[in-house]
Amino acid sequence: PLYFLLPYFEQVHGEKGATAFKWQPWEQICSSKNIPRDILDCFGSGSATSTSNSCKSKNSQLRHLFEVNDQYGDDMILFKFQKEKALSWLQKKLTKVELIIRVQIIMDRKRADNHLDTKGDSNVGAFSSSFRLPEEEVEQSQEQERTNLADENNSNAVSSEIRDKANDSIVRLALNAVEEASMHQAAAQVVCEYLSPYWRNGLLQSIF
């Protein structure tokens, strides 16, 4: 739902405006920005039936885009929008998409090398919005590492080390220059599909 909020926080009067976004209670921000009820409902806010847990969940999500000041207690939590935090959050989303596409490219290449690809072409440059992380391959790798490390560490340490090694292995998957360019372009396309021109340009300028 954070994507739905971004269009309401565009600095249309230039980038100098340090005072463009002030410390305000969430309800006041929603009112001044005329944020629709449907969007607010995604956060479980703006409702008389909102619970303490839903408020905590909302605040946790909003911290990706806002500075949060709770020094006055739960009844007076103040928020201040930060463009830098929003761009950082978008960059993290982009990185996650790139990781998925990186694995997809490697799996396509592996299938082609094993002659399992019926078309005989991995079509690296092509992109489908329906791509998925090959969970079976990752699970098999994790299971193997779990077996190898079981005698060396206790169960908690094993689980942690497996996760770290699995993530490192995925990040280190080598792509050639063409594949890297294809990956970056496809990932940017996915994320930018959800963004207004203002935020699309801001994200692209921050990464290129």
mmCIF file of C-alpha atoms in Angstrom:
data_model
loop_
_atom_site.group_PDB
_atom_site.id
_atom_site.type_symbol
_atom_site.label_atom_id
_atom_site.label_comp_id
_atom_site.label_asym_id
_atom_site.label_seq_id
_atom_site.Cartn_x
_atom_site.Cartn_y
_atom_site.Cartn_z
ATOM 1 C CA PRO A 1 0.000 0.000 0.000
ATOM 2 C CA LEU A 2 2.930 2.389 0.336
ATOM 3 C CA TYR A 3 2.976 2.709 -3.446
ATOM 4 C CA PHE A 4 -0.499 4.239 -3.243
ATOM 5 C CA LEU A 5 0.732 6.972 -0.892
ATOM 6 C CA LEU A 6 3.651 8.211 -2.966
ATOM 7 C CA PRO A 7 1.644 10.316 -5.471
ATOM 8 C CA TYR A 8 0.336 12.404 -2.563
ATOM 9 C CA PHE A 9 3.845 13.388 -1.522
ATOM 10 C CA GLU A 10 5.339 14.957 -4.605
ATOM 11 C CA GLN A 11 7.238 18.203 -4.122
ATOM 12 C CA VAL A 12 5.688 20.177 -6.938
ATOM 13 C CA HIS A 13 7.282 23.456 -5.808
ATOM 14 C CA GLY A 14 10.897 22.408 -6.157
ATOM 15 C CA GLU A 15 13.423 20.558 -4.082
ATOM 16 C CA LYS A 16 14.431 23.345 -1.697
ATOM 17 C CA GLY A 17 11.354 23.005 0.429
ATOM 18 C CA ALA A 18 12.750 21.675 3.673
ATOM 19 C CA THR A 19 9.488 22.917 5.180
ATOM 20 C CA ALA A 20 7.348 21.358 2.463
ATOM 21 C CA PHE A 21 6.661 18.444 4.801
ATOM 22 C CA LYS A 22 6.078 19.239 8.460
ATOM 23 C CA TRP A 23 5.706 17.185 11.602
ATOM 24 C CA GLN A 24 2.025 16.318 11.839
ATOM 25 C CA PRO A 25 -0.289 13.677 13.300
ATOM 26 C CA TRP A 26 -1.197 11.035 10.736
ATOM 27 C CA GLU A 27 -4.875 12.044 10.667
ATOM 28 C CA GLN A 28 -3.917 15.642 9.870
ATOM 29 C CA ILE A 29 -1.636 14.528 7.044
ATOM 30 C CA CYS A 30 -4.409 12.385 5.578
ATOM 31 C CA SER A 31 -6.845 15.286 5.755
ATOM 32 C CA SER A 32 -4.505 17.891 4.252
ATOM 33 C CA LYS A 33 -3.463 15.541 1.424
ATOM 34 C CA ASN A 34 -7.017 14.335 0.763
ATOM 35 C CA ILE A 35 -5.874 10.727 0.817
ATOM 36 C CA PRO A 36 -8.853 8.513 -0.138
ATOM 37 C CA ARG A 37 -10.454 6.262 2.444
ATOM 38 C CA ASP A 38 -9.730 3.170 0.335
ATOM 39 C CA ILE A 39 -6.001 3.791 0.669
ATOM 40 C CA LEU A 40 -6.207 4.498 4.390
ATOM 41 C CA ASP A 41 -8.091 1.256 4.910
ATOM 42 C CA CYS A 42 -5.062 -0.613 3.519
ATOM 43 C CA PHE A 43 -3.186 0.533 6.607
ATOM 44 C CA GLY A 44 -6.056 -0.164 8.998
ATOM 45 C CA SER A 45 -6.056 3.520 9.885
ATOM 46 C CA GLY A 46 -8.567 6.281 9.865
ATOM 47 C CA SER A 47 -11.137 4.017 11.456
ATOM 48 C CA ALA A 48 -12.819 4.255 14.828
ATOM 49 C CA THR A 49 -12.298 0.509 15.207
ATOM 50 C CA SER A 50 -8.537 0.643 14.686
ATOM 51 C CA THR A 51 -6.745 -1.484 17.268
ATOM 52 C CA SER A 52 -3.419 -0.967 18.981
ATOM 53 C CA ASN A 53 -1.892 -3.736 16.874
ATOM 54 C CA SER A 54 -3.161 -2.220 13.630
ATOM 55 C CA CYS A 55 -1.721 1.150 14.629
ATOM 56 C CA LYS A 56 1.661 -0.437 15.339
ATOM 57 C CA SER A 57 1.525 -2.208 11.971
ATOM 58 C CA LYS A 58 0.655 1.057 10.239
ATOM 59 C CA ASN A 59 3.480 2.927 11.971
ATOM 60 C CA SER A 60 5.933 0.176 11.053
ATOM 61 C CA GLN A 61 5.014 0.504 7.377
ATOM 62 C CA LEU A 62 5.045 4.288 7.399
ATOM 63 C CA ARG A 63 8.580 4.353 8.772
ATOM 64 C CA HIS A 64 9.741 3.384 5.267
ATOM 65 C CA LEU A 65 8.570 6.807 4.023
ATOM 66 C CA PHE A 66 8.336 8.984 7.128
ATOM 67 C CA GLU A 67 10.327 10.069 10.105
ATOM 68 C CA VAL A 68 8.320 9.112 13.169
ATOM 69 C CA ASN A 69 8.347 10.966 16.489
ATOM 70 C CA ASP A 70 6.676 9.126 19.366
ATOM 71 C CA GLN A 71 8.266 11.010 22.245
ATOM 72 C CA TYR A 72 4.890 12.454 23.231
ATOM 73 C CA GLY A 73 3.316 9.035 23.681
ATOM 74 C CA ASP A 74 1.042 6.817 21.638
ATOM 75 C CA ASP A 75 -1.699 9.455 21.579
ATOM 76 C CA MET A 76 0.482 12.038 19.815
ATOM 77 C CA ILE A 77 2.688 10.307 17.261
ATOM 78 C CA LEU A 78 4.006 12.729 14.650
ATOM 79 C CA PHE A 79 5.080 11.957 11.105
ATOM 80 C CA LYS A 80 7.229 13.845 8.605
ATOM 81 C CA PHE A 81 7.610 12.663 5.027
ATOM 82 C CA GLN A 82 11.178 12.217 3.780
ATOM 83 C CA LYS A 83 11.885 11.911 0.075
ATOM 84 C CA GLU A 84 15.254 10.280 0.790
ATOM 85 C CA LYS A 85 13.603 7.529 2.826
ATOM 86 C CA ALA A 86 11.065 6.945 0.062
ATOM 87 C CA LEU A 87 13.789 6.633 -2.580
ATOM 88 C CA SER A 88 15.776 4.309 -0.327
ATOM 89 C CA TRP A 89 12.707 2.108 0.090
ATOM 90 C CA LEU A 90 12.158 2.031 -3.687
ATOM 91 C CA GLN A 91 15.809 1.133 -4.251
ATOM 92 C CA LYS A 92 15.440 -1.825 -1.879
ATOM 93 C CA LYS A 93 12.375 -2.966 -3.809
ATOM 94 C CA LEU A 94 14.376 -2.691 -7.006
ATOM 95 C CA THR A 95 17.213 -4.753 -5.541
ATOM 96 C CA LYS A 96 14.801 -7.538 -4.566
ATOM 97 C CA VAL A 97 13.353 -7.642 -8.071
ATOM 98 C CA GLU A 98 16.855 -7.709 -9.566
ATOM 99 C CA LEU A 99 17.719 -10.693 -7.373
ATOM 100 C CA ILE A 100 14.692 -12.626 -8.617
ATOM 101 C CA ILE A 101 15.492 -11.828 -12.241
ATOM 102 C CA ARG A 102 19.159 -12.733 -11.719
ATOM 103 C CA VAL A 103 18.143 -16.190 -10.495
ATOM 104 C CA GLN A 104 15.689 -16.545 -13.373
ATOM 105 C CA ILE A 105 18.415 -15.785 -15.923
ATOM 106 C CA ILE A 106 20.783 -18.291 -14.323
ATOM 107 C CA MET A 107 18.084 -20.964 -14.299
ATOM 108 C CA ASP A 108 17.253 -20.255 -17.955
ATOM 109 C CA ARG A 109 20.925 -20.582 -18.823
ATOM 110 C CA LYS A 110 21.207 -23.827 -16.864
ATOM 111 C CA ARG A 111 18.199 -25.328 -18.654
ATOM 112 C CA ALA A 112 19.630 -24.317 -22.015
ATOM 113 C CA ASP A 113 22.999 -25.875 -21.164
ATOM 114 C CA ASN A 114 21.260 -29.119 -20.213
ATOM 115 C CA HIS A 115 19.213 -29.091 -23.417
ATOM 116 C CA LEU A 116 15.999 -29.018 -21.416
ATOM 117 C CA ASP A 117 14.782 -25.831 -22.979
ATOM 118 C CA THR A 118 12.396 -26.949 -25.731
ATOM 119 C CA LYS A 119 12.944 -23.755 -27.690
ATOM 120 C CA GLY A 120 16.719 -24.079 -27.472
ATOM 121 C CA ASP A 121 16.979 -20.430 -26.555
ATOM 122 C CA SER A 122 16.914 -18.918 -23.065
ATOM 123 C CA ASN A 123 15.714 -15.553 -24.469
ATOM 124 C CA VAL A 124 17.708 -13.657 -21.895
ATOM 125 C CA GLY A 125 16.670 -10.317 -23.295
ATOM 126 C CA ALA A 126 12.990 -11.095 -22.979
ATOM 127 C CA PHE A 127 11.037 -10.338 -19.844
ATOM 128 C CA SER A 128 7.783 -11.652 -18.481
ATOM 129 C CA SER A 129 5.931 -10.049 -15.584
ATOM 130 C CA SER A 130 4.929 -13.535 -14.440
ATOM 131 C CA PHE A 131 8.466 -14.611 -13.492
ATOM 132 C CA ARG A 132 8.900 -16.442 -10.181
ATOM 133 C CA LEU A 133 11.835 -17.357 -7.966
ATOM 134 C CA PRO A 134 12.587 -21.080 -8.493
ATOM 135 C CA GLU A 135 11.868 -22.106 -4.926
ATOM 136 C CA GLU A 136 12.546 -25.788 -5.521
ATOM 137 C CA GLU A 137 16.155 -25.110 -6.530
ATOM 138 C CA VAL A 138 16.740 -22.834 -3.540
ATOM 139 C CA GLU A 139 15.155 -25.312 -1.130
ATOM 140 C CA GLN A 140 17.335 -28.153 -2.433
ATOM 141 C CA SER A 141 20.445 -26.022 -1.997
ATOM 142 C CA GLN A 142 19.434 -25.078 1.525
ATOM 143 C CA GLU A 143 18.722 -28.696 2.426
ATOM 144 C CA GLN A 144 22.170 -29.770 1.200
ATOM 145 C CA GLU A 145 23.875 -27.044 3.200
ATOM 146 C CA ARG A 146 21.812 -27.969 6.248
ATOM 147 C CA THR A 147 23.084 -31.549 6.003
ATOM 148 C CA ASN A 148 26.720 -30.503 5.582
ATOM 149 C CA LEU A 149 26.692 -28.119 8.521
ATOM 150 C CA ALA A 150 24.573 -30.122 10.964
ATOM 151 C CA ASP A 151 27.558 -31.751 12.695
ATOM 152 C CA GLU A 152 29.418 -28.473 13.120
ATOM 153 C CA ASN A 153 26.843 -26.177 14.675
ATOM 154 C CA ASN A 154 23.772 -26.285 16.821
ATOM 155 C CA SER A 155 20.423 -26.014 15.085
ATOM 156 C CA ASN A 156 20.064 -22.237 15.450
ATOM 157 C CA ALA A 157 23.547 -21.534 14.129
ATOM 158 C CA VAL A 158 22.993 -23.948 11.254
ATOM 159 C CA SER A 159 19.794 -22.209 10.190
ATOM 160 C CA SER A 160 21.413 -18.779 10.310
ATOM 161 C CA GLU A 161 24.526 -19.850 8.397
ATOM 162 C CA ILE A 162 22.489 -21.616 5.729
ATOM 163 C CA ARG A 163 20.448 -18.496 5.106
ATOM 164 C CA ASP A 164 23.564 -16.335 4.885
ATOM 165 C CA LYS A 165 25.353 -18.721 2.531
ATOM 166 C CA ALA A 166 22.286 -19.181 0.347
ATOM 167 C CA ASN A 167 21.861 -15.414 0.008
ATOM 168 C CA ASP A 168 25.563 -14.919 -0.714
ATOM 169 C CA SER A 169 25.485 -17.644 -3.364
ATOM 170 C CA ILE A 170 22.556 -15.999 -5.135
ATOM 171 C CA VAL A 171 24.127 -12.549 -5.022
ATOM 172 C CA ARG A 172 27.368 -13.914 -6.485
ATOM 173 C CA LEU A 173 25.658 -15.523 -9.470
ATOM 174 C CA ALA A 174 27.705 -14.238 -12.381
ATOM 175 C CA LEU A 175 26.036 -12.589 -15.363
ATOM 176 C CA ASN A 176 27.686 -11.278 -18.476
ATOM 177 C CA ALA A 177 27.374 -7.621 -19.474
ATOM 178 C CA VAL A 178 24.324 -8.192 -21.680
ATOM 179 C CA GLU A 179 22.551 -10.169 -18.974
ATOM 180 C CA GLU A 180 23.357 -7.548 -16.327
ATOM 181 C CA ALA A 181 21.920 -4.803 -18.522
ATOM 182 C CA SER A 182 18.834 -6.890 -19.221
ATOM 183 C CA MET A 183 18.369 -7.564 -15.514
ATOM 184 C CA HIS A 184 18.615 -3.894 -14.518
ATOM 185 C CA GLN A 185 16.254 -2.810 -17.273
ATOM 186 C CA ALA A 186 13.660 -5.483 -16.482
ATOM 187 C CA ALA A 187 13.747 -4.763 -12.738
ATOM 188 C CA ALA A 188 13.365 -1.023 -13.292
ATOM 189 C CA GLN A 189 10.423 -1.727 -15.591
ATOM 190 C CA VAL A 190 8.660 -3.783 -12.919
ATOM 191 C CA VAL A 191 9.055 -1.216 -10.134
ATOM 192 C CA CYS A 192 8.334 1.810 -12.318
ATOM 193 C CA GLU A 193 5.031 0.296 -13.440
ATOM 194 C CA TYR A 194 3.698 1.195 -9.981
ATOM 195 C CA LEU A 195 5.072 4.749 -9.888
ATOM 196 C CA SER A 196 3.920 8.155 -11.052
ATOM 197 C CA PRO A 197 6.235 10.047 -13.459
ATOM 198 C CA TYR A 198 7.591 12.096 -10.550
ATOM 199 C CA TRP A 199 8.708 9.075 -8.533
ATOM 200 C CA ARG A 200 9.726 7.115 -11.616
ATOM 201 C CA ASN A 201 12.134 9.866 -12.609
ATOM 202 C CA GLY A 202 13.365 10.256 -9.053
ATOM 203 C CA LEU A 203 14.145 6.551 -8.732
ATOM 204 C CA LEU A 204 15.889 6.311 -12.096
ATOM 205 C CA GLN A 205 17.996 9.399 -11.362
ATOM 206 C CA SER A 206 19.030 7.919 -8.016
ATOM 207 C CA ILE A 207 20.305 4.650 -9.486
ATOM 208 C CA PHE A 208 21.727 5.645 -12.884
#
